[in-house]
Amino acid sequence: MNELALHWSAILWLSLIFALIAIFIQTARAEKNIKNYSDQLLVSKERLSNEIKHRLWAEKKASESKIKSLFIDENIPVMLAYFNVDLRCRYHNRIFRRWFGLKPDQIDGRLLMEFSDEEFFTDIKNCITEILAGKTVHNERTLKSIKGFPYIFTEQYVPHLDSKGKTIGFYTVHTPRTQEKSRVSLKNKVENSVKPEPRRTNNPPTGDNAALQSTQTLSAEMTTASARIVQAIEGGEFNLYYQQISSVKPTTTSPSHYEILIRMNEEENNLMPPGSFLPFVDQFKMMPQLDRWIVGHIAKWLSTHQTNSIFCLNVAKDTLSDHAFPGFIQDQLQKMNVAASSLCFEIEISDAEANITDTVIFSQKIHELGCLLSLCSFNHDPSSLALLDKVKVNYLKIDGSLICNILRDEEDLAKVIAINKLAQKAGIKTIAELVETDDIIAKLQEIGVDYAQGFGIAKAYPFRDLEL
């Protein structure tokens, strides 16, 4: 019995030892699995955290891109559209819709010939072979609005290629002629046009006869344009807009500032990009007459509104040479009993440099009246700096091309800082143009710029809606 007891005792001890070893192994394995699961959980948590960060970053970028896209769609003065190879419209901006006077659902997914007129469609149809071959086509021609008012456009048809170099669509870009182009460019339109006008006869003239006919057609169009502009000015067919200029320094209390912008009724009625009628006004030397209309309108408004706001009015280069213009301003101020300090006249730096003598005379007369003066698009080149020694100004508008780059270009940032220090030393207030983001506003505060203007501050609104 004793031997049997010892035998079972040994068996039990061995069983206990094996059981302990098994438990130890299972425990070690469990701890290892737990550690692995814990490591996997940490990796998953880190991956999820990174994914959340990337998602937030993507949402932020998408939001910023949407804002920029909306800004481009609503404000860029260019007719822009995209068509596939079947000439079906897949994108169009607001200006493009305005030209045809259509709503988005009347253009989206529709064939070009379904919503465009023959004049617009024919030119693209004639170029489609070159476009689908991957060639960018440039042209310049006159298109007439619904009211028959002619506008000169620079056209571009830009092919869209896939990764294999095959054309899958194309962009149409119609840009109105800029003010800098002169009547010589109009003559070049006849002589150097890539394509003749879309409307042709069965036996089109050739050689000298063709050039003569084109010149006569262009002359008739320009006469029509001139008459239309005169009619618009005399009839007051314009709408004023205002864009707020805000103080960058939060603790500063100063009068409200607004820049006055102008649009023709045809633009307001969705027929043309904003400001595209101005080249014709400039070419026909009618800007002094138009500037008088604006001054008279603002003076009349101020006579019925009690405000200490300052309204900034643009002065054209031909108006600078009009020595009777300051007298007209004085008459309006006295007639309407308006404070001269309510008006600030803005001069483009390029116009001032092109005619320094008239600019100096104009600035002297403006200050004698008690009005304010601003130089726009001011940069840091020697000619701009030299101009400050000759022309007394109250404001410097820093060139928007510098402001847009101050967060990523050290050279442009240094120029803005130098301009602001120069202005402060001379007792001149500074205004930053084309301010679009909060980051740029924060940087301007750091630099010490006085005011800011741009899409990031406020959009342009109808003047009739201004409430002070």
Tab-separated table of C-alpha atoms in Angstrom:
chain	number	residue	atom	x	y	z
A	1	MET	CA	0.000	0.000	0.000
A	2	ASN	CA	2.878	2.311	0.836
A	3	GLU	CA	4.496	1.617	-2.549
A	4	LEU	CA	1.167	2.265	-4.272
A	5	ALA	CA	0.772	5.538	-2.377
A	6	LEU	CA	4.251	6.665	-3.363
A	7	HIS	CA	3.510	5.753	-6.972
A	8	TRP	CA	0.314	7.824	-7.089
A	9	SER	CA	1.989	10.636	-5.220
A	10	ALA	CA	4.690	10.829	-7.886
A	11	ILE	CA	2.068	10.753	-10.608
A	12	LEU	CA	0.142	13.571	-8.970
A	13	TRP	CA	3.252	15.664	-8.548
A	14	LEU	CA	4.224	15.125	-12.146
A	15	SER	CA	0.664	16.043	-13.235
A	16	LEU	CA	0.825	19.167	-11.113
A	17	ILE	CA	4.181	20.142	-12.600
A	18	PHE	CA	2.918	19.571	-16.159
A	19	ALA	CA	-0.229	21.560	-15.334
A	20	LEU	CA	1.884	24.448	-13.988
A	21	ILE	CA	4.097	24.317	-17.036
A	22	ALA	CA	1.029	24.335	-19.292
A	23	ILE	CA	-0.461	27.261	-17.404
A	24	PHE	CA	2.838	29.108	-17.618
A	25	ILE	CA	3.054	28.495	-21.349
A	26	GLN	CA	-0.558	29.582	-21.871
A	27	THR	CA	0.025	32.664	-19.738
A	28	ALA	CA	3.162	33.558	-21.685
A	29	ARG	CA	1.348	32.972	-24.947
A	30	ALA	CA	-1.610	35.048	-23.765
A	31	GLU	CA	0.695	37.881	-22.702
A	32	LYS	CA	2.422	37.686	-26.069
A	33	ASN	CA	-0.939	37.800	-27.885
A	34	ILE	CA	-2.063	40.682	-25.700
A	35	LYS	CA	1.144	42.517	-26.480
A	36	ASN	CA	0.688	41.834	-30.181
A	37	TYR	CA	-2.930	42.967	-30.031
A	38	SER	CA	-1.849	46.061	-28.080
A	39	ASP	CA	0.821	46.865	-30.665
A	40	GLN	CA	-1.669	46.344	-33.473
A	41	LEU	CA	-4.152	48.561	-31.653
A	42	LEU	CA	-1.548	51.309	-31.288
A	43	VAL	CA	-0.647	51.018	-34.984
A	44	SER	CA	-4.323	51.089	-35.952
A	45	LYS	CA	-4.918	54.042	-33.646
A	46	GLU	CA	-1.973	55.917	-35.143
A	47	ARG	CA	-3.100	55.031	-38.659
A	48	LEU	CA	-6.647	56.161	-37.866
A	49	SER	CA	-5.304	59.382	-36.371
A	50	ASN	CA	-3.263	60.010	-39.521
A	51	GLU	CA	-6.259	59.230	-41.690
A	52	ILE	CA	-8.366	61.686	-39.704
A	53	LYS	CA	-5.652	64.326	-40.096
A	54	HIS	CA	-5.411	63.654	-43.826
A	55	ARG	CA	-9.177	63.774	-44.133
A	56	LEU	CA	-9.363	67.101	-42.292
A	57	TRP	CA	-6.508	68.407	-44.444
A	58	ALA	CA	-8.263	67.178	-47.592
A	59	GLU	CA	-11.541	68.767	-46.496
A	60	LYS	CA	-9.739	72.037	-45.784
A	61	LYS	CA	-7.998	71.983	-49.159
A	62	ALA	CA	-11.258	71.051	-50.872
A	63	SER	CA	-12.992	73.937	-49.118
A	64	GLU	CA	-10.212	76.341	-50.099
A	65	SER	CA	-10.293	75.038	-53.670
A	66	LYS	CA	-14.057	75.472	-53.749
A	67	ILE	CA	-13.722	79.071	-52.551
A	68	LYS	CA	-11.042	79.783	-55.141
A	69	SER	CA	-13.107	78.082	-57.833
A	70	LEU	CA	-16.144	80.114	-56.808
A	71	PHE	CA	-14.049	83.280	-56.874
A	72	ILE	CA	-12.786	82.465	-60.358
A	73	ASP	CA	-16.262	81.518	-61.560
A	74	GLU	CA	-17.872	84.690	-60.229
A	75	ASN	CA	-15.204	87.318	-60.679
A	76	ILE	CA	-12.691	86.571	-63.419
A	77	PRO	CA	-13.699	88.737	-66.425
A	78	VAL	CA	-13.228	85.954	-68.973
A	79	MET	CA	-15.734	83.733	-70.764
A	80	LEU	CA	-14.603	80.191	-69.956
A	81	ALA	CA	-16.150	76.868	-70.985
A	82	TYR	CA	-15.148	73.239	-71.546
A	83	PHE	CA	-16.499	70.945	-74.274
A	84	ASN	CA	-15.914	67.289	-75.056
A	85	VAL	CA	-15.085	66.089	-78.578
A	86	ASP	CA	-18.817	65.975	-79.406
A	87	LEU	CA	-19.070	69.724	-78.641
A	88	ARG	CA	-21.137	69.005	-75.519
A	89	CYS	CA	-20.633	71.548	-72.743
A	90	ARG	CA	-19.259	70.091	-69.486
A	91	TYR	CA	-18.273	73.312	-67.705
A	92	HIS	CA	-19.067	76.998	-68.007
A	93	ASN	CA	-18.451	79.980	-65.762
A	94	ARG	CA	-20.866	82.735	-64.883
A	95	ILE	CA	-19.579	85.170	-67.514
A	96	PHE	CA	-20.086	82.545	-70.209
A	97	ARG	CA	-23.718	82.073	-69.114
A	98	ARG	CA	-24.227	85.826	-69.007
A	99	TRP	CA	-23.158	86.298	-72.606
A	100	PHE	CA	-25.927	83.976	-73.801
A	101	GLY	CA	-28.393	85.082	-71.104
A	102	LEU	CA	-29.034	81.477	-70.055
A	103	LYS	CA	-29.356	79.544	-66.798
A	104	PRO	CA	-26.943	76.692	-65.925
A	105	ASP	CA	-29.477	73.953	-66.716
A	106	GLN	CA	-29.898	75.443	-70.196
A	107	ILE	CA	-26.192	74.858	-70.917
A	108	ASP	CA	-25.132	71.867	-68.784
A	109	GLY	CA	-24.588	68.794	-70.967
A	110	ARG	CA	-26.034	70.442	-74.065
A	111	LEU	CA	-24.458	70.622	-77.505
A	112	LEU	CA	-22.898	73.959	-78.392
A	113	MET	CA	-25.155	74.448	-81.401
A	114	GLU	CA	-28.224	73.999	-79.175
A	115	PHE	CA	-27.676	77.148	-77.114
A	116	SER	CA	-25.187	79.362	-79.004
A	117	ASP	CA	-25.846	81.678	-81.898
A	118	GLU	CA	-24.504	80.998	-85.380
A	119	GLU	CA	-21.736	83.596	-85.105
A	120	PHE	CA	-20.257	82.034	-81.968
A	121	PHE	CA	-20.693	78.413	-83.088
A	122	THR	CA	-19.372	78.770	-86.643
A	123	ASP	CA	-15.925	79.962	-85.596
A	124	ILE	CA	-15.405	76.970	-83.293
A	125	LYS	CA	-16.745	74.596	-85.943
A	126	ASN	CA	-14.219	75.937	-88.447
A	127	CYS	CA	-11.366	75.361	-86.001
A	128	ILE	CA	-12.466	71.995	-84.577
A	129	THR	CA	-10.177	69.921	-86.831
A	130	GLU	CA	-7.091	71.794	-85.615
A	131	ILE	CA	-8.271	71.662	-81.986
A	132	LEU	CA	-8.874	67.883	-82.038
A	133	ALA	CA	-5.437	67.491	-83.591
A	134	GLY	CA	-4.023	68.955	-80.381
A	135	LYS	CA	-3.311	72.463	-81.656
A	136	THR	CA	-4.062	75.551	-79.585
A	137	VAL	CA	-5.870	78.104	-81.764
A	138	HIS	CA	-5.604	81.872	-81.181
A	139	ASN	CA	-7.838	84.476	-82.757
A	140	GLU	CA	-9.151	88.003	-82.277
A	141	ARG	CA	-12.541	89.150	-83.510
A	142	THR	CA	-15.618	91.204	-82.688
A	143	LEU	CA	-18.725	89.621	-81.198
A	144	LYS	CA	-21.987	91.473	-80.760
A	145	SER	CA	-24.031	91.348	-77.568
A	146	ILE	CA	-27.764	90.705	-77.586
A	147	LYS	CA	-28.321	94.460	-77.901
A	148	GLY	CA	-25.977	94.614	-80.873
A	149	PHE	CA	-23.119	96.355	-79.043
A	150	PRO	CA	-19.770	95.054	-80.424
A	151	TYR	CA	-16.990	93.825	-78.121
A	152	ILE	CA	-13.512	92.839	-79.254
A	153	PHE	CA	-12.346	89.479	-77.870
A	154	THR	CA	-9.087	87.582	-77.865
A	155	GLU	CA	-10.059	83.927	-78.356
A	156	GLN	CA	-8.193	80.792	-77.371
A	157	TYR	CA	-9.232	77.216	-77.973
A	158	VAL	CA	-7.038	74.968	-75.807
A	159	PRO	CA	-7.145	71.163	-76.316
A	160	HIS	CA	-7.339	68.817	-73.315
A	161	LEU	CA	-5.105	65.749	-73.809
A	162	ASP	CA	-5.196	62.451	-71.915
A	163	SER	CA	-2.097	60.516	-70.775
A	164	LYS	CA	-1.721	59.016	-74.263
A	165	GLY	CA	-1.776	62.413	-75.987
A	166	LYS	CA	-5.291	61.994	-77.373
A	167	THR	CA	-7.603	65.005	-77.370
A	168	ILE	CA	-10.627	64.310	-75.131
A	169	GLY	CA	-12.011	67.835	-75.026
A	170	PHE	CA	-11.072	71.499	-75.221
A	171	TYR	CA	-11.427	74.780	-73.376
A	172	THR	CA	-12.761	77.983	-74.904
A	173	VAL	CA	-11.372	81.209	-73.446
A	174	HIS	CA	-12.751	84.547	-74.610
A	175	THR	CA	-10.947	87.542	-73.090
A	176	PRO	CA	-12.182	91.103	-73.678
A	177	ARG	CA	-9.612	93.509	-75.053
A	178	THR	CA	-7.698	95.389	-72.328
A	179	GLN	CA	-7.510	99.136	-72.022
A	180	GLU	CA	-3.831	99.234	-72.956
A	181	LYS	CA	-4.526	98.133	-76.517
A	182	SER	CA	-4.822	101.092	-78.865
A	183	ARG	CA	-6.474	101.708	-82.179
A	184	VAL	CA	-3.358	100.335	-83.869
A	185	SER	CA	-4.379	96.946	-82.517
A	186	LEU	CA	-7.747	97.370	-84.161
A	187	LYS	CA	-6.024	97.893	-87.487
A	188	ASN	CA	-3.863	94.826	-86.839
A	189	LYS	CA	-7.056	92.883	-86.259
A	190	VAL	CA	-7.871	93.354	-89.941
A	191	GLU	CA	-4.336	92.725	-91.188
A	192	ASN	CA	-3.208	89.896	-88.906
A	193	SER	CA	-6.409	88.073	-88.048
A	194	VAL	CA	-5.924	84.305	-87.934
A	195	LYS	CA	-9.319	83.750	-89.444
A	196	PRO	CA	-11.818	85.954	-91.257
A	197	GLU	CA	-15.135	86.708	-89.668
A	198	PRO	CA	-17.442	83.660	-89.502
A	199	ARG	CA	-20.171	85.070	-91.696
A	200	ARG	CA	-19.141	84.686	-95.317
A	201	THR	CA	-20.716	85.110	-98.720
A	202	ASN	CA	-20.700	82.428	-101.394
A	203	ASN	CA	-17.973	84.340	-103.288
A	204	PRO	CA	-15.840	86.012	-100.631
A	205	PRO	CA	-13.692	88.934	-101.785
A	206	THR	CA	-9.967	88.450	-101.984
A	207	GLY	CA	-6.825	90.612	-101.938
A	208	ASP	CA	-7.226	94.361	-101.567
A	209	ASN	CA	-11.016	94.128	-101.822
A	210	ALA	CA	-11.124	91.781	-98.827
A	211	ALA	CA	-8.951	94.097	-96.743
A	212	LEU	CA	-11.087	97.098	-97.762
A	213	GLN	CA	-14.310	95.299	-96.899
A	214	SER	CA	-12.924	94.183	-93.529
A	215	THR	CA	-11.748	97.719	-92.774
A	216	GLN	CA	-15.153	99.160	-93.691
A	217	THR	CA	-16.897	96.548	-91.522
A	218	LEU	CA	-14.619	97.300	-88.595
A	219	SER	CA	-15.113	101.047	-89.060
A	220	ALA	CA	-18.886	100.570	-88.996
A	221	GLU	CA	-18.622	98.483	-85.834
A	222	MET	CA	-16.471	101.105	-84.127
A	223	THR	CA	-18.931	103.844	-85.127
A	224	THR	CA	-21.744	101.790	-83.624
A	225	ALA	CA	-19.697	101.279	-80.462
A	226	SER	CA	-18.958	105.000	-80.201
A	227	ALA	CA	-22.622	105.924	-80.595
A	228	ARG	CA	-23.635	103.292	-78.048
A	229	ILE	CA	-21.155	104.636	-75.476
A	230	VAL	CA	-22.301	108.219	-75.964
A	231	GLN	CA	-25.906	107.069	-75.532
A	232	ALA	CA	-25.004	105.164	-72.363
A	233	ILE	CA	-23.148	108.110	-70.790
A	234	GLU	CA	-25.819	110.662	-71.666
A	235	GLY	CA	-28.577	108.322	-70.504
A	236	GLY	CA	-26.788	107.283	-67.313
A	237	GLU	CA	-26.956	103.611	-68.265
A	238	PHE	CA	-24.481	102.591	-65.599
A	239	ASN	CA	-24.612	100.939	-62.220
A	240	LEU	CA	-22.182	101.796	-59.445
A	241	TYR	CA	-20.763	99.201	-57.079
A	242	TYR	CA	-18.781	99.631	-53.881
A	243	GLN	CA	-16.064	97.490	-52.312
A	244	GLN	CA	-15.139	98.049	-48.685
A	245	ILE	CA	-11.585	98.897	-47.658
A	246	SER	CA	-11.138	97.746	-44.049
A	247	SER	CA	-8.661	98.760	-41.393
A	248	VAL	CA	-6.110	96.024	-40.675
A	249	LYS	CA	-5.323	97.382	-37.225
A	250	PRO	CA	-8.163	96.226	-34.918
A	251	THR	CA	-7.681	99.008	-32.364
A	252	THR	CA	-7.726	101.793	-34.939
A	253	THR	CA	-10.872	103.897	-35.307
A	254	SER	CA	-11.024	105.555	-38.705
A	255	PRO	CA	-13.680	106.533	-41.265
A	256	SER	CA	-15.071	103.784	-43.474
A	257	HIS	CA	-13.452	103.587	-46.892
A	258	TYR	CA	-15.124	102.352	-50.096
A	259	GLU	CA	-13.833	102.070	-53.640
A	260	ILE	CA	-16.420	102.904	-56.281
A	261	LEU	CA	-16.634	100.600	-59.304
A	262	ILE	CA	-18.772	100.984	-62.422
A	263	ARG	CA	-20.616	98.613	-64.732
A	264	MET	CA	-22.657	99.193	-67.817
A	265	ASN	CA	-26.300	98.081	-67.882
A	266	GLU	CA	-25.443	95.427	-70.468
A	267	GLU	CA	-22.987	93.925	-67.988
A	268	GLU	CA	-25.535	94.155	-65.211
A	269	ASN	CA	-28.032	92.311	-67.400
A	270	ASN	CA	-25.634	89.374	-67.739
A	271	LEU	CA	-24.495	90.221	-71.249
A	272	MET	CA	-20.795	91.016	-70.730
A	273	PRO	CA	-17.908	90.587	-68.291
A	274	PRO	CA	-17.529	93.471	-65.786
A	275	GLY	CA	-15.515	96.402	-67.089
A	276	SER	CA	-15.234	95.129	-70.650
A	277	PHE	CA	-16.854	98.274	-72.077
A	278	LEU	CA	-14.053	100.464	-70.695
A	279	PRO	CA	-11.579	99.815	-73.549
A	280	PHE	CA	-14.032	101.394	-75.982
A	281	VAL	CA	-14.619	104.352	-73.645
A	282	ASP	CA	-10.869	104.806	-73.362
A	283	GLN	CA	-10.234	104.475	-77.102
A	284	PHE	CA	-12.830	107.117	-77.918
A	285	LYS	CA	-11.389	109.515	-75.283
A	286	MET	CA	-14.646	109.535	-73.322
A	287	MET	CA	-13.224	108.652	-69.886
A	288	PRO	CA	-13.270	112.304	-68.648
A	289	GLN	CA	-16.985	112.430	-69.435
A	290	LEU	CA	-17.587	109.137	-67.651
A	291	ASP	CA	-15.504	110.242	-64.637
A	292	ARG	CA	-17.645	113.382	-64.421
A	293	TRP	CA	-20.774	111.231	-64.342
A	294	ILE	CA	-19.377	109.219	-61.416
A	295	VAL	CA	-18.339	112.312	-59.429
A	296	GLY	CA	-21.749	113.885	-59.973
A	297	HIS	CA	-23.554	110.712	-58.896
A	298	ILE	CA	-21.509	110.276	-55.705
A	299	ALA	CA	-21.756	113.976	-54.794
A	300	LYS	CA	-25.539	113.851	-55.190
A	301	TRP	CA	-25.718	110.743	-52.972
A	302	LEU	CA	-23.547	112.370	-50.296
A	303	SER	CA	-25.782	115.440	-50.268
A	304	THR	CA	-28.628	113.297	-48.914
A	305	HIS	CA	-26.634	111.038	-46.561
A	306	GLN	CA	-24.870	112.102	-43.398
A	307	THR	CA	-21.627	110.147	-43.226
A	308	ASN	CA	-17.929	110.607	-42.566
A	309	SER	CA	-17.041	107.796	-44.986
A	310	ILE	CA	-14.434	108.251	-47.704
A	311	PHE	CA	-15.263	107.210	-51.264
A	312	CYS	CA	-12.372	106.347	-53.581
A	313	LEU	CA	-12.959	107.221	-57.251
A	314	ASN	CA	-10.671	106.049	-60.068
A	315	VAL	CA	-9.271	108.717	-62.386
A	316	ALA	CA	-8.426	107.742	-65.969
A	317	LYS	CA	-5.230	108.866	-67.697
A	318	ASP	CA	-7.157	111.167	-70.079
A	319	THR	CA	-8.926	112.752	-67.105
A	320	LEU	CA	-5.562	113.658	-65.591
A	321	SER	CA	-4.907	115.750	-68.706
A	322	ASP	CA	-8.336	117.422	-68.490
A	323	HIS	CA	-7.476	120.648	-66.682
A	324	ALA	CA	-11.168	121.536	-66.352
A	325	PHE	CA	-11.916	118.404	-64.310
A	326	PRO	CA	-10.826	119.834	-60.904
A	327	GLY	CA	-13.104	122.803	-61.540
A	328	PHE	CA	-15.994	120.431	-62.189
A	329	ILE	CA	-15.273	118.689	-58.878
A	330	GLN	CA	-15.288	122.017	-57.051
A	331	ASP	CA	-18.613	122.982	-58.617
A	332	GLN	CA	-20.184	119.673	-57.587
A	333	LEU	CA	-18.901	119.953	-54.006
A	334	GLN	CA	-20.268	123.492	-53.668
A	335	LYS	CA	-23.545	122.732	-55.416
A	336	MET	CA	-24.247	119.639	-53.306
A	337	ASN	CA	-22.721	121.086	-50.108
A	338	VAL	CA	-20.459	118.051	-49.704
A	339	ALA	CA	-17.229	117.891	-47.696
A	340	ALA	CA	-14.235	117.638	-50.024
A	341	SER	CA	-12.538	115.177	-47.653
A	342	SER	CA	-15.247	112.611	-48.498
A	343	LEU	CA	-13.681	112.065	-51.932
A	344	CYS	CA	-10.374	110.329	-52.606
A	345	PHE	CA	-9.190	110.176	-56.213
A	346	GLU	CA	-7.171	107.121	-57.224
A	347	ILE	CA	-4.472	107.277	-59.899
A	348	GLU	CA	-2.811	104.217	-61.397
A	349	ILE	CA	0.957	104.394	-61.001
A	350	SER	CA	1.416	103.585	-64.713
A	351	ASP	CA	-0.826	106.520	-65.733
A	352	ALA	CA	1.021	108.868	-63.394
A	353	GLU	CA	4.434	107.817	-64.705
A	354	ALA	CA	3.262	108.200	-68.318
A	355	ASN	CA	2.218	111.818	-67.732
A	356	ILE	CA	4.051	113.197	-64.711
A	357	THR	CA	3.447	116.888	-65.513
A	358	ASP	CA	-0.364	116.586	-65.657
A	359	THR	CA	-0.345	114.292	-62.610
A	360	VAL	CA	1.550	116.876	-60.531
A	361	ILE	CA	-0.840	119.654	-61.597
A	362	PHE	CA	-3.887	117.460	-60.910
A	363	SER	CA	-2.626	116.462	-57.446
A	364	GLN	CA	-1.959	120.093	-56.499
A	365	LYS	CA	-5.456	121.184	-57.531
A	366	ILE	CA	-7.075	118.215	-55.765
A	367	HIS	CA	-5.320	119.039	-52.488
A	368	GLU	CA	-6.272	122.718	-52.863
A	369	LEU	CA	-9.918	121.597	-52.976
A	370	GLY	CA	-9.422	119.548	-49.791
A	371	CYS	CA	-9.888	116.165	-51.470
A	372	LEU	CA	-7.633	113.170	-50.925
A	373	LEU	CA	-5.333	111.368	-53.354
A	374	SER	CA	-4.212	107.752	-53.687
A	375	LEU	CA	-1.590	106.039	-55.879
A	376	CYS	CA	-2.643	102.540	-56.951
A	377	SER	CA	-0.595	99.452	-57.834
A	378	PHE	CA	2.449	100.902	-56.088
A	379	ASN	CA	5.532	98.693	-56.177
A	380	HIS	CA	9.104	99.232	-55.126
A	381	ASP	CA	10.792	100.068	-58.430
A	382	PRO	CA	12.872	103.258	-58.779
A	383	SER	CA	10.339	105.106	-60.965
A	384	SER	CA	7.556	104.599	-58.401
A	385	LEU	CA	9.765	105.819	-55.574
A	386	ALA	CA	10.849	108.863	-57.584
A	387	LEU	CA	7.198	109.762	-58.230
A	388	LEU	CA	6.578	110.229	-54.489
A	389	ASP	CA	9.028	113.140	-54.486
A	390	LYS	CA	6.854	114.969	-57.030
A	391	VAL	CA	3.281	114.007	-56.127
A	392	LYS	CA	1.746	114.498	-52.685
A	393	VAL	CA	-0.570	111.586	-51.805
A	394	ASN	CA	-2.576	110.480	-48.789
A	395	TYR	CA	-2.656	106.754	-49.561
A	396	LEU	CA	-0.449	104.197	-51.256
A	397	LYS	CA	-2.153	101.100	-52.594
A	398	ILE	CA	0.460	98.344	-52.554
A	399	ASP	CA	0.466	96.310	-55.760
A	400	GLY	CA	-1.685	93.193	-55.399
A	401	SER	CA	0.887	91.046	-57.203
A	402	LEU	CA	3.211	91.636	-54.222
A	403	ILE	CA	0.515	91.078	-51.606
A	404	CYS	CA	-0.485	87.695	-53.061
A	405	ASN	CA	3.067	86.378	-52.611
A	406	ILE	CA	4.105	87.707	-49.183
A	407	LEU	CA	3.607	84.293	-47.537
A	408	ARG	CA	5.829	82.409	-49.989
A	409	ASP	CA	8.206	84.914	-51.558
A	410	GLU	CA	10.790	86.572	-49.316
A	411	GLU	CA	11.632	89.177	-51.944
A	412	ASP	CA	8.018	90.339	-52.343
A	413	LEU	CA	7.604	90.356	-48.549
A	414	ALA	CA	10.686	92.552	-48.220
A	415	LYS	CA	9.265	94.965	-50.831
A	416	VAL	CA	5.956	95.262	-48.957
A	417	ILE	CA	7.779	95.904	-45.673
A	418	ALA	CA	9.972	98.549	-47.340
A	419	ILE	CA	6.958	100.288	-48.954
A	420	ASN	CA	5.101	100.358	-45.635
A	421	LYS	CA	8.114	101.800	-43.764
A	422	LEU	CA	8.593	104.425	-46.478
A	423	ALA	CA	4.913	105.413	-46.284
A	424	GLN	CA	4.929	105.598	-42.469
A	425	LYS	CA	7.989	107.828	-42.562
A	426	ALA	CA	6.233	110.139	-45.046
A	427	GLY	CA	2.939	110.132	-43.098
A	428	ILE	CA	1.102	108.218	-45.834
A	429	LYS	CA	-1.467	105.484	-45.124
A	430	THR	CA	-1.008	102.139	-46.883
A	431	ILE	CA	-3.677	99.926	-48.459
A	432	ALA	CA	-2.966	96.319	-49.472
A	433	GLU	CA	-4.699	95.258	-52.704
A	434	LEU	CA	-6.005	91.776	-53.622
A	435	VAL	CA	-6.124	90.445	-50.056
A	436	GLU	CA	-7.726	86.987	-50.236
A	437	THR	CA	-6.973	84.986	-47.051
A	438	ASP	CA	-6.910	85.356	-43.264
A	439	ASP	CA	-3.233	84.354	-43.248
A	440	ILE	CA	-2.378	87.313	-45.466
A	441	ILE	CA	-4.421	89.621	-43.226
A	442	ALA	CA	-2.493	88.356	-40.183
A	443	LYS	CA	0.789	89.001	-41.987
A	444	LEU	CA	-0.310	92.520	-42.924
A	445	GLN	CA	-1.112	93.193	-39.267
A	446	GLU	CA	2.359	92.002	-38.349
A	447	ILE	CA	3.930	94.310	-40.960
A	448	GLY	CA	1.795	97.259	-39.860
A	449	VAL	CA	-0.140	97.969	-43.061
A	450	ASP	CA	-3.079	100.300	-42.389
A	451	TYR	CA	-5.867	99.007	-44.681
A	452	ALA	CA	-6.731	96.000	-46.823
A	453	GLN	CA	-8.995	95.460	-49.823
A	454	GLY	CA	-9.886	92.329	-51.723
A	455	PHE	CA	-12.047	89.236	-51.896
A	456	GLY	CA	-10.879	88.180	-48.418
A	457	ILE	CA	-12.211	91.456	-47.009
A	458	ALA	CA	-15.423	92.056	-48.957
A	459	LYS	CA	-16.879	91.518	-52.406
A	460	ALA	CA	-18.283	94.323	-54.550
A	461	TYR	CA	-21.953	95.112	-53.922
A	462	PRO	CA	-24.459	97.403	-55.687
A	463	PHE	CA	-24.020	100.987	-54.497
A	464	ARG	CA	-27.751	101.374	-54.148
A	465	ASP	CA	-27.651	98.821	-51.301
A	466	LEU	CA	-25.058	100.741	-49.269
A	467	GLU	CA	-26.339	101.507	-45.773
A	468	LEU	CA	-24.273	103.628	-43.366
